[in-house]
PDB file of C-alpha atoms in Angstrom:
ATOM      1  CA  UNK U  26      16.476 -58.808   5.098  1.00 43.00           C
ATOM      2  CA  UNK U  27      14.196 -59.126   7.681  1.00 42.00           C
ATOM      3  CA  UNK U  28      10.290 -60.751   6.705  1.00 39.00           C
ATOM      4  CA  UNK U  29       7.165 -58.808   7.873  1.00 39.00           C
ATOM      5  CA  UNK U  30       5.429 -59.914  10.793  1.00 35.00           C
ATOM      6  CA  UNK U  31       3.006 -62.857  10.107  1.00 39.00           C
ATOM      7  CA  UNK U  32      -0.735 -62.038  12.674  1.00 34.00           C
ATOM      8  CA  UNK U  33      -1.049 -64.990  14.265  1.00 39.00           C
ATOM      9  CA  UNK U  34      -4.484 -66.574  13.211  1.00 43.00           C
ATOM     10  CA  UNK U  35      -7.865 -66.462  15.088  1.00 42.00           C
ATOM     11  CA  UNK U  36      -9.385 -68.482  17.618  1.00 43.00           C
ATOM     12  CA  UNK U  37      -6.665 -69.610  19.244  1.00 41.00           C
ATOM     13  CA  UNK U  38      -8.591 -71.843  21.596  1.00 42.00           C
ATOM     14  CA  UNK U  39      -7.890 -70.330  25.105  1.00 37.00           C
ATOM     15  CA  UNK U  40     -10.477 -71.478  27.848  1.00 36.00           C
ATOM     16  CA  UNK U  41     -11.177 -69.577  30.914  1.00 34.00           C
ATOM     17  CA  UNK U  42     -10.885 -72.989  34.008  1.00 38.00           C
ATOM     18  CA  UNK U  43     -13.247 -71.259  36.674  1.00 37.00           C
ATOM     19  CA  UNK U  44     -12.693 -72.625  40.248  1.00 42.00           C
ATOM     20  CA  UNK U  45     -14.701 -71.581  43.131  1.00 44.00           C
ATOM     21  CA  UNK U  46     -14.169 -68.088  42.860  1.00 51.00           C
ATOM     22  CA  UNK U  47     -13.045 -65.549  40.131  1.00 53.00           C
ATOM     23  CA  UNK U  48      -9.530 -65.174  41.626  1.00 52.00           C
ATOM     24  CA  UNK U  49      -8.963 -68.772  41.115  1.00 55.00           C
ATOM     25  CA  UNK U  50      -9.529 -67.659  37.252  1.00 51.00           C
ATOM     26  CA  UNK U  51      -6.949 -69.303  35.453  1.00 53.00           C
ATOM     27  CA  UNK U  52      -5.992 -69.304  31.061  1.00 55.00           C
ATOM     28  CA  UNK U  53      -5.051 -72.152  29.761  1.00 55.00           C
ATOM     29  CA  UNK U  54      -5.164 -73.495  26.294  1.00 53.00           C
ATOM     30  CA  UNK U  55      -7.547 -75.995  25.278  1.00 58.00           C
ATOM     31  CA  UNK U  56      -6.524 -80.174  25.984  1.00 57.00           C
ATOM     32  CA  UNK U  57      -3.972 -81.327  23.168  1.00 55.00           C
ATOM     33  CA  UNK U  58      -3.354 -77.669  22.093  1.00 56.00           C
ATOM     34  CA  UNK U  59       0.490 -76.686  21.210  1.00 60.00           C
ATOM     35  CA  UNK U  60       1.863 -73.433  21.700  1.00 61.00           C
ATOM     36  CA  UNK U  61       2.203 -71.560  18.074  1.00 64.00           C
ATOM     37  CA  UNK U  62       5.429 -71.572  17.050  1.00 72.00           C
ATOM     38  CA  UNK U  63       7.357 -68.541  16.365  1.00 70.00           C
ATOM     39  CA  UNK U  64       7.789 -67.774  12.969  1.00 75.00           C
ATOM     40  CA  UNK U  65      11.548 -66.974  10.868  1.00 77.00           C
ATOM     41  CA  UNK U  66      10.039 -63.197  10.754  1.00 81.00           C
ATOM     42  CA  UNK U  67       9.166 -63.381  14.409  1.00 86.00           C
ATOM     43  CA  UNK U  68      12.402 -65.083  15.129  1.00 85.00           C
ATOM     44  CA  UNK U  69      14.844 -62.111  13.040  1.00 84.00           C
ATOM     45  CA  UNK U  70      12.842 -59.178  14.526  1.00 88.00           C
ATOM     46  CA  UNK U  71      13.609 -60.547  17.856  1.00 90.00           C
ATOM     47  CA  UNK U  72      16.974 -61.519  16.984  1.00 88.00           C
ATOM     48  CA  UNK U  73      17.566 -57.995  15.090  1.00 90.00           C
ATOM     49  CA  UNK U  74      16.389 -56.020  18.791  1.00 93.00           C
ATOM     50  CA  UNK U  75      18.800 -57.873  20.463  1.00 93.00           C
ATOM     51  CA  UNK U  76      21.688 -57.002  18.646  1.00 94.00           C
ATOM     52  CA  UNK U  77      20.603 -53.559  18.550  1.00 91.00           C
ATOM     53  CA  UNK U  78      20.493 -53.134  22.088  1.00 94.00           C
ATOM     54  CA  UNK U  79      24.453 -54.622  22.841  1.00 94.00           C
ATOM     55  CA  UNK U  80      25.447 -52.338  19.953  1.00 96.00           C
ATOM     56  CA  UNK U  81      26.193 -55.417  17.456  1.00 97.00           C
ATOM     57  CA  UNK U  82      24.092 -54.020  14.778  1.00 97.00           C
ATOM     58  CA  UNK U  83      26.129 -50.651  14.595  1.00 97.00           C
ATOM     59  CA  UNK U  84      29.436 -52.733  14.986  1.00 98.00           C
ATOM     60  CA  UNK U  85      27.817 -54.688  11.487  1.00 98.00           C
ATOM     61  CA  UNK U  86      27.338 -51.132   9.893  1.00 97.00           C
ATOM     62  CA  UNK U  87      31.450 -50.029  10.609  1.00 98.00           C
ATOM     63  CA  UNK U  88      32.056 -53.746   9.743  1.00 98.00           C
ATOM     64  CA  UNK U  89      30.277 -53.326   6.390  1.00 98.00           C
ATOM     65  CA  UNK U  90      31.777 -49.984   5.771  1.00 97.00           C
ATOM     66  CA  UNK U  91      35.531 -51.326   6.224  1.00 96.00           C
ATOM     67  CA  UNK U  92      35.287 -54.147   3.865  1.00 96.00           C
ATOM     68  CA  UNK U  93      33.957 -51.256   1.419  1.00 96.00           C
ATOM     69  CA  UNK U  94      36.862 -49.148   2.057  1.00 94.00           C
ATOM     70  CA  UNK U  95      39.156 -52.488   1.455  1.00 93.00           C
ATOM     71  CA  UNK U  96      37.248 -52.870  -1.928  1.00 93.00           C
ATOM     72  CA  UNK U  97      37.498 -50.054  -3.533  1.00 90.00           C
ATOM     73  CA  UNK U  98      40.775 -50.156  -3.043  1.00 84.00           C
ATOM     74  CA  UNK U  99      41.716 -53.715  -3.168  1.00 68.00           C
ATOM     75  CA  UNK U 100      44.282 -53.533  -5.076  1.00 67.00           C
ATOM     76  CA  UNK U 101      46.909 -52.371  -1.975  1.00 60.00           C
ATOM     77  CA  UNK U 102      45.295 -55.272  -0.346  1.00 62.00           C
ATOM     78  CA  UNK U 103      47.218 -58.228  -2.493  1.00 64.00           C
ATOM     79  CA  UNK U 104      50.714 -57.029  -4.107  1.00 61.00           C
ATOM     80  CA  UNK U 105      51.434 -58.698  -7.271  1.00 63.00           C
ATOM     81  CA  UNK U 106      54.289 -58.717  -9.617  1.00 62.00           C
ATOM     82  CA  UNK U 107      52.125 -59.963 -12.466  1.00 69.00           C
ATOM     83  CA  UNK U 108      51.659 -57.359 -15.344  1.00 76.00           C
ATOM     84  CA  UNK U 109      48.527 -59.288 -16.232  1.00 78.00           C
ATOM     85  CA  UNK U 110      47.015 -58.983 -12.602  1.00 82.00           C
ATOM     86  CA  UNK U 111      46.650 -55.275 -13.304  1.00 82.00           C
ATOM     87  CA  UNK U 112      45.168 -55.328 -16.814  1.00 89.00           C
ATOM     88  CA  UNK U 113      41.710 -53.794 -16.811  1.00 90.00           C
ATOM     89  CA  UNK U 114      39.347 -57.282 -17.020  1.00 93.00           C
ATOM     90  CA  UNK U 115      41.398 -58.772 -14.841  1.00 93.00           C
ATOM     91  CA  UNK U 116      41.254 -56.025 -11.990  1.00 90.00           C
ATOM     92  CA  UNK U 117      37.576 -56.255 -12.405  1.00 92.00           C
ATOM     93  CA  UNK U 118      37.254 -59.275 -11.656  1.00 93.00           C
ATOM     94  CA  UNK U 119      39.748 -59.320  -8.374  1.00 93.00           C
ATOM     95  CA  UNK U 120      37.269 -56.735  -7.147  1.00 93.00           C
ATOM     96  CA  UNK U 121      34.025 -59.577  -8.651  1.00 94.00           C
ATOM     97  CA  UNK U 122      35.949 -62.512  -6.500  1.00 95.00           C
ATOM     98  CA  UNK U 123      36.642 -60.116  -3.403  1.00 95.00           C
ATOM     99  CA  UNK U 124      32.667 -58.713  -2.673  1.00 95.00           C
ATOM    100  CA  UNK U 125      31.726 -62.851  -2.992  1.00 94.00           C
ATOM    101  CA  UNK U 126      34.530 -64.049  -0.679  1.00 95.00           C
ATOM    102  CA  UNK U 127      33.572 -61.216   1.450  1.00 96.00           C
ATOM    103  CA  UNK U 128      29.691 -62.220   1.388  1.00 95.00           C
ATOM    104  CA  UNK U 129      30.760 -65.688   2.199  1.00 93.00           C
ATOM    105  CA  UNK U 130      32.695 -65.186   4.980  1.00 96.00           C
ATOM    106  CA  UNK U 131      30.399 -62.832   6.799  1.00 97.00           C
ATOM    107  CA  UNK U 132      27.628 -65.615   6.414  1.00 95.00           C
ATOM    108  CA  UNK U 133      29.796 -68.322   7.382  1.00 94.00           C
ATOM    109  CA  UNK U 134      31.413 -66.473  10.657  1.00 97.00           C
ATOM    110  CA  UNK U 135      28.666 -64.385  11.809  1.00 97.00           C
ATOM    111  CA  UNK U 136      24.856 -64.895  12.900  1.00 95.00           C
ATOM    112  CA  UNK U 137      22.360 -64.012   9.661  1.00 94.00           C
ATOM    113  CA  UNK U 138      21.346 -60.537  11.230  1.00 95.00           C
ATOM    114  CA  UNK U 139      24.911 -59.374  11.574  1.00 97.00           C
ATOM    115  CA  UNK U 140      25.750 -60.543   8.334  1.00 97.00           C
ATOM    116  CA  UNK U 141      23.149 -59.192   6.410  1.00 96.00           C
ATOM    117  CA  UNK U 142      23.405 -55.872   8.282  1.00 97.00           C
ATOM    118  CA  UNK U 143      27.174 -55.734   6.821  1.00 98.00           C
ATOM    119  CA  UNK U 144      26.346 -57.023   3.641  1.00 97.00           C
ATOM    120  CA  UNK U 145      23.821 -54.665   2.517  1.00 97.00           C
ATOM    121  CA  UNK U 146      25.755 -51.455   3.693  1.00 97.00           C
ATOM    122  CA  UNK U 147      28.819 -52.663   1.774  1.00 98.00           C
ATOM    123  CA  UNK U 148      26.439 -53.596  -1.150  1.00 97.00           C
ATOM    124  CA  UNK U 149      24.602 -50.068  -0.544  1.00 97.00           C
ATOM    125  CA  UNK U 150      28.219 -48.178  -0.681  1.00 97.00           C
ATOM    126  CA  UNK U 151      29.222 -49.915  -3.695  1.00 96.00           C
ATOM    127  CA  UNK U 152      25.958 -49.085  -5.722  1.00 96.00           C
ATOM    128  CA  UNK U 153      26.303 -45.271  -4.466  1.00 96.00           C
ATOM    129  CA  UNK U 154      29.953 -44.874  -5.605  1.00 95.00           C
ATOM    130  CA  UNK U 155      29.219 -46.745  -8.778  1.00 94.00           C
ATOM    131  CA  UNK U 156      26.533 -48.099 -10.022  1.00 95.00           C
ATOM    132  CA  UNK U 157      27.739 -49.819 -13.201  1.00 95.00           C
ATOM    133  CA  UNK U 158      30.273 -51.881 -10.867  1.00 93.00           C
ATOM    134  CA  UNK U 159      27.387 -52.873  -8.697  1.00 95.00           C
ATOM    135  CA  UNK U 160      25.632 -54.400 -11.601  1.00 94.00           C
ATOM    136  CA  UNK U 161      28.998 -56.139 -12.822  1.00 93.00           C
ATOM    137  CA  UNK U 162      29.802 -57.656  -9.371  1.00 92.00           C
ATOM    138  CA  UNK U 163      26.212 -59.058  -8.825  1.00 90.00           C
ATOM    139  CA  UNK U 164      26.823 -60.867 -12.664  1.00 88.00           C
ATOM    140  CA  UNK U 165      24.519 -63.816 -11.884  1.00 88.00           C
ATOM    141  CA  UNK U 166      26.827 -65.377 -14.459  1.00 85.00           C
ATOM    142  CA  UNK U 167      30.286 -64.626 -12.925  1.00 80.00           C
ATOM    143  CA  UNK U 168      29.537 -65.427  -9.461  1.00 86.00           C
ATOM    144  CA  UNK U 169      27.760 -69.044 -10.364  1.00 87.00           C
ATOM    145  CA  UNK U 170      31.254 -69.843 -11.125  1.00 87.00           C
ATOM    146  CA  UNK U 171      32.251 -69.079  -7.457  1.00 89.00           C
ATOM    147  CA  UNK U 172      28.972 -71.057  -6.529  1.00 87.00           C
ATOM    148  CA  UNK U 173      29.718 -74.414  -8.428  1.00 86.00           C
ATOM    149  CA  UNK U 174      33.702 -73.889  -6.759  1.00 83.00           C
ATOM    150  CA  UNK U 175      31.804 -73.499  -2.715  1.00 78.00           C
ATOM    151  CA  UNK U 176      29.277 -76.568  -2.949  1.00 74.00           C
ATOM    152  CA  UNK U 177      28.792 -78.069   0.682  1.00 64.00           C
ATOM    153  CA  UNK U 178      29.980 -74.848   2.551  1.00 65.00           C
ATOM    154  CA  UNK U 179      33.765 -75.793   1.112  1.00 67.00           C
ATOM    155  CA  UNK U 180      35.795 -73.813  -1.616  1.00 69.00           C
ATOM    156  CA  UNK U 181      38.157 -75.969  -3.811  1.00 70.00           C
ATOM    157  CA  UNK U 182      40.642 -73.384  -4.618  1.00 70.00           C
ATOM    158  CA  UNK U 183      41.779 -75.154  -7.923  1.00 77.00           C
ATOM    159  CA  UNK U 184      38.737 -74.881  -8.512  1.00 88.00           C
ATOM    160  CA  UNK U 185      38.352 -70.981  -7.646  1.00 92.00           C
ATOM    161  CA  UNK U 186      41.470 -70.397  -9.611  1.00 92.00           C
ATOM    162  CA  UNK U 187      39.845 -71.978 -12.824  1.00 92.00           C
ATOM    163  CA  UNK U 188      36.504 -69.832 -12.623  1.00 93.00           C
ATOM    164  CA  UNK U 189      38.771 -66.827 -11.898  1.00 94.00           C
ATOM    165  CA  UNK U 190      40.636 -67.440 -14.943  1.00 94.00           C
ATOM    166  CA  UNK U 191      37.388 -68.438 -16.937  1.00 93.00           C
ATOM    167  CA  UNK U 192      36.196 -64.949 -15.285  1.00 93.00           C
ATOM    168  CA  UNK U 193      38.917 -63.551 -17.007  1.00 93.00           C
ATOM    169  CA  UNK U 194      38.264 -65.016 -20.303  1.00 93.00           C
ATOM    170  CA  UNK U 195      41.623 -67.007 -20.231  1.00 93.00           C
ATOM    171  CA  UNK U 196      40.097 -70.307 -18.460  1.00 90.00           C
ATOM    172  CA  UNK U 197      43.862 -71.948 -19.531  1.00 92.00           C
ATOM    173  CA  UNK U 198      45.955 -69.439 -18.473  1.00 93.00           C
ATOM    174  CA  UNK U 199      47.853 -70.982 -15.174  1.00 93.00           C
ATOM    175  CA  UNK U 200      49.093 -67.506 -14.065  1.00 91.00           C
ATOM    176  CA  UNK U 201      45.251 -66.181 -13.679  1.00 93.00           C
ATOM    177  CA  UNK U 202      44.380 -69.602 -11.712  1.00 93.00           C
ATOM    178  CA  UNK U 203      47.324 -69.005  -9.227  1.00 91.00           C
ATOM    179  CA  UNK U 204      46.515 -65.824  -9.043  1.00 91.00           C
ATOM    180  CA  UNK U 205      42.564 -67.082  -8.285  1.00 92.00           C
ATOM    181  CA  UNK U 206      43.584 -68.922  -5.516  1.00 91.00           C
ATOM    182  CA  UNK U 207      45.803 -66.675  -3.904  1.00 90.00           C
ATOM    183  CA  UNK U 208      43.182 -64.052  -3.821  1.00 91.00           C
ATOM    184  CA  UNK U 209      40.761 -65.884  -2.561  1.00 92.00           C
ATOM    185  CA  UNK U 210      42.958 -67.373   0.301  1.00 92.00           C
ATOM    186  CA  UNK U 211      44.399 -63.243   1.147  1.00 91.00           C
ATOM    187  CA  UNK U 212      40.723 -62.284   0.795  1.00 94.00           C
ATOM    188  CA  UNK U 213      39.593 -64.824   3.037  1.00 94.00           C
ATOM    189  CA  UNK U 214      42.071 -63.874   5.772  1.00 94.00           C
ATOM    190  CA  UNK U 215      41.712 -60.095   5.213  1.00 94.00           C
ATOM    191  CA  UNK U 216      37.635 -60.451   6.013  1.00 96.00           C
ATOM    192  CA  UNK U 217      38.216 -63.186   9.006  1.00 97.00           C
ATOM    193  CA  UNK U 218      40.816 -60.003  10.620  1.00 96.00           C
ATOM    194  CA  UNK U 219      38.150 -57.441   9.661  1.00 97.00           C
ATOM    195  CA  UNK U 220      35.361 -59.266  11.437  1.00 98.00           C
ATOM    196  CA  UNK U 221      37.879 -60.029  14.335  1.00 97.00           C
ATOM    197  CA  UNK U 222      39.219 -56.412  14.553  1.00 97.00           C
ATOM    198  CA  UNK U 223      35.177 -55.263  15.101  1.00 97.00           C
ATOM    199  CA  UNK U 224      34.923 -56.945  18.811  1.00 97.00           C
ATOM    200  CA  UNK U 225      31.354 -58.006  18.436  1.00 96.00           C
ATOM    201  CA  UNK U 226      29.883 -58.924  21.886  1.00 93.00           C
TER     202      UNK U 226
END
C-alpha cells in the first residue's frame, strides 16, 4: 500500500550566488548542505507511475485475478487420492496454506509495487465472494504457523507439513504432513508459472 506523500520541510537553505550580472544568477544550496533524500512514499509513488506507464500494474491486476480463479478452485489444482485431503477442515486449510504460499511468492519474485498490486486484488476477490473465508484465511493464528516454518526467507517443508497438520488439528497425523509439503511445493510451482505466464516487462 502505497504511504502519503511526506512535504518536504521549510527553509531548505538555497542561496542565490550573484556574479556580475543577473544572468550569471545561479541556485545552489548552502556550503555542507545534502540533497534531501527521497522518502519510501516518494520512492513507491514514483515506482507505482512507472509501472503504470509499461502496463506492469494492469499485468499485476490479471496476475492477481488468476491466482483467485486458481483458489477458489484449488482443489483441481493438486489431485489427491487421500479421502482425508477432501474432508471439510482439511480443504479449508489447503485453500489457508495456498493464499500464504501465494503471498510469499509474489513478494519474493516480484518488485513490492507489483506484488502488492496482485495481492490486494486477489485478497479484494476473495473478501467479495466470501467474506467469512477471508476472515479464516487471514487467521493471525493459522498463518504464524507458516511464519515460524519461512524464518530467513527459507521454508522447511517438514516443517510446513507439521503446521499443516497442526492446522488441521491432527499435528501427528503423517498423511496431513505429506500432504503439507506437497502442497506447498505444487503451490509454489503453480504461482512461479502464473507469474511467468503474465510477461511482465
Amino acid at each position: 500500500m502505497l504511504c502519503n506523500l511526506q512535504i518536504r520541510p521549510k527553509n531548505t537553505g538555497l542561496l542565490l550566488a550573484v556574479a556580475s550580472d543577473d544572468s550569471d544568477m545561479k541556485i545552489v544550496p548552502p556550503f555542507g548542505a545534502a540533497s534531501v533524500p527521497e522518502d519510501d512514499g516518494e520512492k513507491a509513488a514514483r515506482e507505482f507511475v512507472v509501472q503504470k506507464e509499461n502496463g506492469n500494474i494492469d499485468k499485476a491486476y490479471g496476475l492477481g485475478n488468476r491466482i483467485a480463479d486458481v483458489f477458489f478452485d484449488e482443489n483441481g489444482l493438486f489431485s489427491v487420492s487421500d479421502e482425508t485431503a477432501l474432508q471439510p477442515l482439511v480443504l479449508l486449510q489447503r485453500k489457508i496454506l495456498f493464499a500464504f504460499v501465494a503471498d510469499a511468492v509474489l513478494g519474493a519474485e516480484l518488485p513490492s509495487v507489483l506484488a502488492e498490486t496482485a495481492s490486494q486484488r486477489f485478497s479484494a476477490r476473495m473478501q467479495g465472494a466470501d467474506s467469512d473465508l477471508f476472515d479464516k484465511v487471514n487467521d493471525p493464528k493459522t498463518l504464524s504457523y507458516y511464519l515460524l516454518c519461512t524464518k530467513k526467507g527459507k521454508p522447511q517443508f517438514e516443517n510446513i507439513g507439521r503446521a499443516f497438520a497442526r492446522s488441521c488439528c491432527e499435528e501427528d497425523n503423517e498423511n496431513l504432513r505429506a500432504l503439507g509439503e506437497s502442497l506447498h511445493r505444487e503451490y509454489t510451482d503453480a504461482c512461479k508459472k502464473m507469474i511467468k505466464d503474465t510477461h511482465f516487462v
